[in-house]
PDB file of C-alpha atoms in Angstrom:
ATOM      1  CA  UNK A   1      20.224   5.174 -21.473  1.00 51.00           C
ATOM      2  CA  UNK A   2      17.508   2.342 -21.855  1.00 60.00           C
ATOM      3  CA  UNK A   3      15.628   1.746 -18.639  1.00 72.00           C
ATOM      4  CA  UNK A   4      14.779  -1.414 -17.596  1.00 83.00           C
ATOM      5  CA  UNK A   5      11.362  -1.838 -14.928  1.00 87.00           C
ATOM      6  CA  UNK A   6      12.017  -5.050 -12.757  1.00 93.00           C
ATOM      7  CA  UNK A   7       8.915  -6.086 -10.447  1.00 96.00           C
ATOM      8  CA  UNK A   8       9.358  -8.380  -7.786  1.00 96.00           C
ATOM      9  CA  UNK A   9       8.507 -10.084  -4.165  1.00 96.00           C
ATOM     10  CA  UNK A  10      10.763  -7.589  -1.696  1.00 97.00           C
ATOM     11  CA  UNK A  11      13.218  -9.261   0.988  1.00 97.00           C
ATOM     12  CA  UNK A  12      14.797  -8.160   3.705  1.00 96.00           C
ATOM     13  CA  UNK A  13      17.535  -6.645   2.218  1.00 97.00           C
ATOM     14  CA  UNK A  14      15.560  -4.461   0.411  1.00 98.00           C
ATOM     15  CA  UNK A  15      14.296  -2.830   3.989  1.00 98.00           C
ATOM     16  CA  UNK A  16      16.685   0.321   4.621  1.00 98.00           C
ATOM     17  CA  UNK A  17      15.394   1.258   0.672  1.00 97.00           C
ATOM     18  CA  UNK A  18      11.763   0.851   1.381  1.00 98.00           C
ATOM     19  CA  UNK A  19      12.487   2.993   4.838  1.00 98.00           C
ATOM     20  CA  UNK A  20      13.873   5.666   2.779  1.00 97.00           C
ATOM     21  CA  UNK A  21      11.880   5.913   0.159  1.00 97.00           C
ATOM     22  CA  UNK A  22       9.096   5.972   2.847  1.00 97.00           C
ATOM     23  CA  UNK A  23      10.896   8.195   4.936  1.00 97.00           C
ATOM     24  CA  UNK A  24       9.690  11.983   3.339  1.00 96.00           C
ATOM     25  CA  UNK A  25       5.779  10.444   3.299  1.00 95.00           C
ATOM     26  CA  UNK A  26       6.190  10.217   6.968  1.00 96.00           C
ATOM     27  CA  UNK A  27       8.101  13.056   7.766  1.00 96.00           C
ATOM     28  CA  UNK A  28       6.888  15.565   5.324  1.00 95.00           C
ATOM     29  CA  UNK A  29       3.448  14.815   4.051  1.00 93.00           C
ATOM     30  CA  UNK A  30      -0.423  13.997   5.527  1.00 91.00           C
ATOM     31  CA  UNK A  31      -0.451  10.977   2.891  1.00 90.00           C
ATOM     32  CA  UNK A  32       0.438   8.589   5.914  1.00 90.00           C
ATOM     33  CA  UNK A  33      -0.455   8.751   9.526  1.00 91.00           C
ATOM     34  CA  UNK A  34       2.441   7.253  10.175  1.00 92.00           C
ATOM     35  CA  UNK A  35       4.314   9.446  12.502  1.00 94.00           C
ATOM     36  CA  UNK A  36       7.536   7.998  13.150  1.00 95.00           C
ATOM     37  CA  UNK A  37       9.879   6.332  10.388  1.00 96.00           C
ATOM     38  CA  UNK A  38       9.277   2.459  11.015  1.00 96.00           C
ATOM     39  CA  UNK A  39      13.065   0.745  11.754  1.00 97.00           C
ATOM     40  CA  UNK A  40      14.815  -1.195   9.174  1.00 98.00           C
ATOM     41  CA  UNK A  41      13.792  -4.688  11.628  1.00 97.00           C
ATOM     42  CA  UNK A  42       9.991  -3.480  11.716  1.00 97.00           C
ATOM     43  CA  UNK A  43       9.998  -3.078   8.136  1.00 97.00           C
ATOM     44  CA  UNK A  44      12.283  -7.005   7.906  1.00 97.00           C
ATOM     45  CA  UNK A  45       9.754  -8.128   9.917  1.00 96.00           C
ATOM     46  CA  UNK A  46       6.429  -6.667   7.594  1.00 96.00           C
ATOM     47  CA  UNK A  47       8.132  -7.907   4.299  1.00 97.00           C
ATOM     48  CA  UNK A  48       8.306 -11.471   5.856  1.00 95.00           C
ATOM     49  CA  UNK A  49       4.649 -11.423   7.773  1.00 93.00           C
ATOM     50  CA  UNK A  50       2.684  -9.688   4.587  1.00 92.00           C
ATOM     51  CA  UNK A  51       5.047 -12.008   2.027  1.00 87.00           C
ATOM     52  CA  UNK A  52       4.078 -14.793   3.643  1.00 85.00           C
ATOM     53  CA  UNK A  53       0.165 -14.145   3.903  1.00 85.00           C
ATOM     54  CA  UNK A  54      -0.521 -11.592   1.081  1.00 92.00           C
ATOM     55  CA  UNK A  55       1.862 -10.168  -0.743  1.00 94.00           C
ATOM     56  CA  UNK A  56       4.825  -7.251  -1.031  1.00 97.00           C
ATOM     57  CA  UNK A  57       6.126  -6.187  -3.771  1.00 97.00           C
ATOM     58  CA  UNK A  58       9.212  -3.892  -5.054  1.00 97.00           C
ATOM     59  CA  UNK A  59       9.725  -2.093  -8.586  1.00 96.00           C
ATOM     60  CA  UNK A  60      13.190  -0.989  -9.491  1.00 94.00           C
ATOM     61  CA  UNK A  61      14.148   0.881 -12.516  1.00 90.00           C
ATOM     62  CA  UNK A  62      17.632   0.367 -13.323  1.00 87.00           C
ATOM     63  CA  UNK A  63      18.377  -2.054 -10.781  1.00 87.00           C
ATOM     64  CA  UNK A  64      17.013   1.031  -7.762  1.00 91.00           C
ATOM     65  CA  UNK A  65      14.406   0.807  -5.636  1.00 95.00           C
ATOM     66  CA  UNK A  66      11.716   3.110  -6.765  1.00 95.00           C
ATOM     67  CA  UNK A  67       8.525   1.529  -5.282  1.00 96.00           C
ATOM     68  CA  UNK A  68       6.557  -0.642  -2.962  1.00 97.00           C
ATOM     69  CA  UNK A  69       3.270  -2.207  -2.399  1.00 97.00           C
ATOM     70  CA  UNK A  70       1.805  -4.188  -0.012  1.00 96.00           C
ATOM     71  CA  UNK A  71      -1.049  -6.171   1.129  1.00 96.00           C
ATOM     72  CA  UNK A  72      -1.841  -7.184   4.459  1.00 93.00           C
ATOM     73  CA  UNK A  73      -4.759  -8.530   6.511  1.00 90.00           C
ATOM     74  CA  UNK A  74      -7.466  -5.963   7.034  1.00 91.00           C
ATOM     75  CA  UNK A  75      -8.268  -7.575  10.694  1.00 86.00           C
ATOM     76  CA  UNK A  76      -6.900 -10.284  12.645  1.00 83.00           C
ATOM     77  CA  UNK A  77     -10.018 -11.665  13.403  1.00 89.00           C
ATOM     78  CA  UNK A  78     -10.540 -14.588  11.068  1.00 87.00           C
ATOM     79  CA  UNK A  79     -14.061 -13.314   9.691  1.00 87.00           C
ATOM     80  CA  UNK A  80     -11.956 -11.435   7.604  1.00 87.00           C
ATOM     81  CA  UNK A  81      -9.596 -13.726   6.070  1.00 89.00           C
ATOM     82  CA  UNK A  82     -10.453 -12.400   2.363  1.00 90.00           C
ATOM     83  CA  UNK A  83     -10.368  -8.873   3.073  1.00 93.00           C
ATOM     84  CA  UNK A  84      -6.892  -7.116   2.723  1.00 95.00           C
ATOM     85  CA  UNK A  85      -5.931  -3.109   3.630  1.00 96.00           C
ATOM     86  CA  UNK A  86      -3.517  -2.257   0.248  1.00 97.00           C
ATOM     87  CA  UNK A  87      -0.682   0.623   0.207  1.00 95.00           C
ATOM     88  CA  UNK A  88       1.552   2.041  -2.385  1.00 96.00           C
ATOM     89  CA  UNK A  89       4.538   4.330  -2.228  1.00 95.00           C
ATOM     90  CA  UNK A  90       6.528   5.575  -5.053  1.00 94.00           C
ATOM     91  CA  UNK A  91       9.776   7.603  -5.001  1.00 93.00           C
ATOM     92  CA  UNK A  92       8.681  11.387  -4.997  1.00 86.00           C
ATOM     93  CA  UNK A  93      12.189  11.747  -7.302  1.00 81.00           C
ATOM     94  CA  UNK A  94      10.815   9.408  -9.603  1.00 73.00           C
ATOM     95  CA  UNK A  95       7.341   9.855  -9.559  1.00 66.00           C
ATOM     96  CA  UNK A  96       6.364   7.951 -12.781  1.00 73.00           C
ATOM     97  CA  UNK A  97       2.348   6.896 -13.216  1.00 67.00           C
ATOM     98  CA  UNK A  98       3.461   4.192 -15.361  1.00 87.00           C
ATOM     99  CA  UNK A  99       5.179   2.312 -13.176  1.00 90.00           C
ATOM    100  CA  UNK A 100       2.641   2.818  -9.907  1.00 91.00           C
ATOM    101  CA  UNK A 101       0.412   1.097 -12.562  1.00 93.00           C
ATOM    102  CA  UNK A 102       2.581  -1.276 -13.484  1.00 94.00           C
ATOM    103  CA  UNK A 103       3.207  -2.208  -9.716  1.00 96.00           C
ATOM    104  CA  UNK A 104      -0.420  -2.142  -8.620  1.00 96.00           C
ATOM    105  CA  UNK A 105      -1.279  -4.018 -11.130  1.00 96.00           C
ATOM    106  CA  UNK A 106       1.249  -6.967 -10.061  1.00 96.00           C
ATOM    107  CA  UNK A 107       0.309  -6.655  -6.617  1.00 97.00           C
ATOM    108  CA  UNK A 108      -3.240  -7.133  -7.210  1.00 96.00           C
ATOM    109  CA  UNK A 109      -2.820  -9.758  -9.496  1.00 95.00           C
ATOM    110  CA  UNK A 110      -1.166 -11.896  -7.036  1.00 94.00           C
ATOM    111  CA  UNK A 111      -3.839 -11.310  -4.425  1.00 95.00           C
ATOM    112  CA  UNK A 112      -6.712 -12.460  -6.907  1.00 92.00           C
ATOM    113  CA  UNK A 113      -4.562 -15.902  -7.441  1.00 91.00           C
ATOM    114  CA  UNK A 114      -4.784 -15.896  -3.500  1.00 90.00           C
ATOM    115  CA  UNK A 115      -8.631 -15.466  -3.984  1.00 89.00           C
ATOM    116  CA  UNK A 116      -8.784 -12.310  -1.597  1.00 92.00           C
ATOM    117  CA  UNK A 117     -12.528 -10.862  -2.086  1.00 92.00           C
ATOM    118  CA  UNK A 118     -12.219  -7.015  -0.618  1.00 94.00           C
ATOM    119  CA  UNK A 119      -9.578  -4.149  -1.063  1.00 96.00           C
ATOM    120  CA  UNK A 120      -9.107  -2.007   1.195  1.00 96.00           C
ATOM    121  CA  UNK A 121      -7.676   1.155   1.358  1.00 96.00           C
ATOM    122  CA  UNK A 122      -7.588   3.998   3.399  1.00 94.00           C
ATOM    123  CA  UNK A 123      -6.026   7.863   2.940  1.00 92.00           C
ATOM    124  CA  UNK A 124      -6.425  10.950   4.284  1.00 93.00           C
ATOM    125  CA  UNK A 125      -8.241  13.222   2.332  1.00 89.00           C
ATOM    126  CA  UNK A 126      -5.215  15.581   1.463  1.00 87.00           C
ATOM    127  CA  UNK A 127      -3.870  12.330  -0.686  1.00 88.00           C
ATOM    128  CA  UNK A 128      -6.159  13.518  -3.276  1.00 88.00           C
ATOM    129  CA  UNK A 129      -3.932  11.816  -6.368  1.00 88.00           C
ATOM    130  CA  UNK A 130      -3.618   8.764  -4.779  1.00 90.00           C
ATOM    131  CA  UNK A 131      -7.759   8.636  -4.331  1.00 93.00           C
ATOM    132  CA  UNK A 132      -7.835   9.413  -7.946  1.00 94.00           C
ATOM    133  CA  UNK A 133      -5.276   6.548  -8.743  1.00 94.00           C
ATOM    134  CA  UNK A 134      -7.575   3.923  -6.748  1.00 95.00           C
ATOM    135  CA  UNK A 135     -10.725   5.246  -8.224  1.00 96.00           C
ATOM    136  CA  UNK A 136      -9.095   4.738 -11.753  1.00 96.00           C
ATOM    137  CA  UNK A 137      -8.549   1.741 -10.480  1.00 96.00           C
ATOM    138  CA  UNK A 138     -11.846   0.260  -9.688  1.00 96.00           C
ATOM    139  CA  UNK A 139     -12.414   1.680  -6.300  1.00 97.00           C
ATOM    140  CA  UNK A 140     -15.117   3.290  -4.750  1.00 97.00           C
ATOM    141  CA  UNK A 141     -15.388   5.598  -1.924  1.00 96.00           C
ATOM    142  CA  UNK A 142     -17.392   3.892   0.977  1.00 95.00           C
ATOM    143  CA  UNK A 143     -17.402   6.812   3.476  1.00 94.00           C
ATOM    144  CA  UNK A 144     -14.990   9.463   5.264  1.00 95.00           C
ATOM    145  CA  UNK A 145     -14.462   9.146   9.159  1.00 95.00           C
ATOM    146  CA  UNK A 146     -13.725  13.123  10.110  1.00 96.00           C
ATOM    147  CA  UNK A 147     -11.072  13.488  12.399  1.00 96.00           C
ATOM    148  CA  UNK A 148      -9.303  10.238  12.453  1.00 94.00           C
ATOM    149  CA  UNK A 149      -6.191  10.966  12.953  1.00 93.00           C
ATOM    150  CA  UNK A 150      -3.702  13.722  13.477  1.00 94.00           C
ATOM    151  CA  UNK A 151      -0.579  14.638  12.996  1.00 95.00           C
ATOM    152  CA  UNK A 152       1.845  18.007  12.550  1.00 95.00           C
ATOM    153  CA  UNK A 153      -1.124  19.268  14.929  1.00 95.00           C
ATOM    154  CA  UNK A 154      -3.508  18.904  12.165  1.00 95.00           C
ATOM    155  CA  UNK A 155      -6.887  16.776  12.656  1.00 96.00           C
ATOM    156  CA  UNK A 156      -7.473  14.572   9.323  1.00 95.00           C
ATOM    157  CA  UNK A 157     -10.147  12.857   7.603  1.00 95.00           C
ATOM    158  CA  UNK A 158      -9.870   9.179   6.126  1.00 95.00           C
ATOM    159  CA  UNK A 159     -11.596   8.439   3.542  1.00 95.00           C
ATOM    160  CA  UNK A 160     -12.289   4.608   2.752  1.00 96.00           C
ATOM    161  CA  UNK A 161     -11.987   3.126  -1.176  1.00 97.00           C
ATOM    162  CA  UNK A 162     -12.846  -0.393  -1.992  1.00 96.00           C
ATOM    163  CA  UNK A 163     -12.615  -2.897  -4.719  1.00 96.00           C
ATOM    164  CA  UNK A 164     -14.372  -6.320  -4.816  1.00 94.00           C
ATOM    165  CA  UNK A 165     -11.667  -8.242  -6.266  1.00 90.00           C
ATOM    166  CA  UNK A 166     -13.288 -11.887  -6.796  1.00 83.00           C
ATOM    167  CA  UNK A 167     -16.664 -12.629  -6.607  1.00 83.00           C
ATOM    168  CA  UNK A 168     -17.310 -14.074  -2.823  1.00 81.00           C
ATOM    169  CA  UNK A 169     -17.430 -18.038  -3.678  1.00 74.00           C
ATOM    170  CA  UNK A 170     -20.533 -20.121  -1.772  1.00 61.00           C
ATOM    171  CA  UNK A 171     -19.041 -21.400   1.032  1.00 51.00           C
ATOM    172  CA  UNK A 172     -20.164 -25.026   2.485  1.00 46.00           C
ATOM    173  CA  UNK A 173     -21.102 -25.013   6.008  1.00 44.00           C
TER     174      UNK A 173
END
């Protein structure tokens, strides 16, 4: 059977797919600190905010959901503006390094034609092949902050990776 890759913006339909295939990262692994399974309307209602400012993105292989990314702001405070926080989840059935490349590099494509300067992103230290993938990516590590976070009564480090995307433009006062 040929398969077929199809990236694209996500929509709300698309929500109770993204909540499953983000469902065993939450409930399973120390990848996320994400403790509780976001509902079907919170994740309607990220797909519309992060569409509308950044970007989020599906991959399907064979017309199924196998991956997401996502860009959204890194602070509200407008200071910020060109600095976006960026996450990727694939389908542990289908984990496939082609297409988290493939989908990564779509998603930050679309950001540079929105000029964003900084990537961000954040994982606990346990997420050791996803610090890999950003490093292979262009990121560096900027620092850990011990003890972050915890969940299944475990204290975890974050370590922080970033990537200057475009160079910072002169702005005119």
């Amino acid at each position: 059977m040929k398969t077929k890759l199809n990236i694209r913006l996500a929509q709300i339909q698309d929500a109770n797919s993204i909540r499953e295939l983000y469902r065993p990262y939450v409930e399973e692994t120390l990848f996320t600190l994400d403790t509780f399974l976001p509902s079907v309307l919170e994740i309607e209602k990220q797909i519309l905010d992060f569409q509308a400012t950044h970007a989020f993105l599906v991959a399907e292989l064979n017309e199924k959901l196998v991956a997401f990314a996502y860009a959204r702001p890194f602070s509200l405070r407008q200071a910020y503006q060109y600095t976006v926080e960026v996450f990727l989840y694939i389908d542990r059935n289908h984990p496939n390094l082609a297409i988290e490349q493939q989908l990564y590099q779509e998603l930050e494509t679309s950001l540079s034609q929105k000029k964003i300067v900084a990537l961000i992103s954040t994982m606990t230290r346990h997420h050791q092949s996803g610090i890999q993938f950003y490093e292979k990516n262009g990121f560096t590590q900027r620092g850990i902050l011990p003890n972050a976070g915890i969940k299944f009564n475990e204290w975890l480090d974050i370590i922080w990776l970033t990537k200057e995307l475009n160079a910072p433009e002169r702005l005119s006062k």
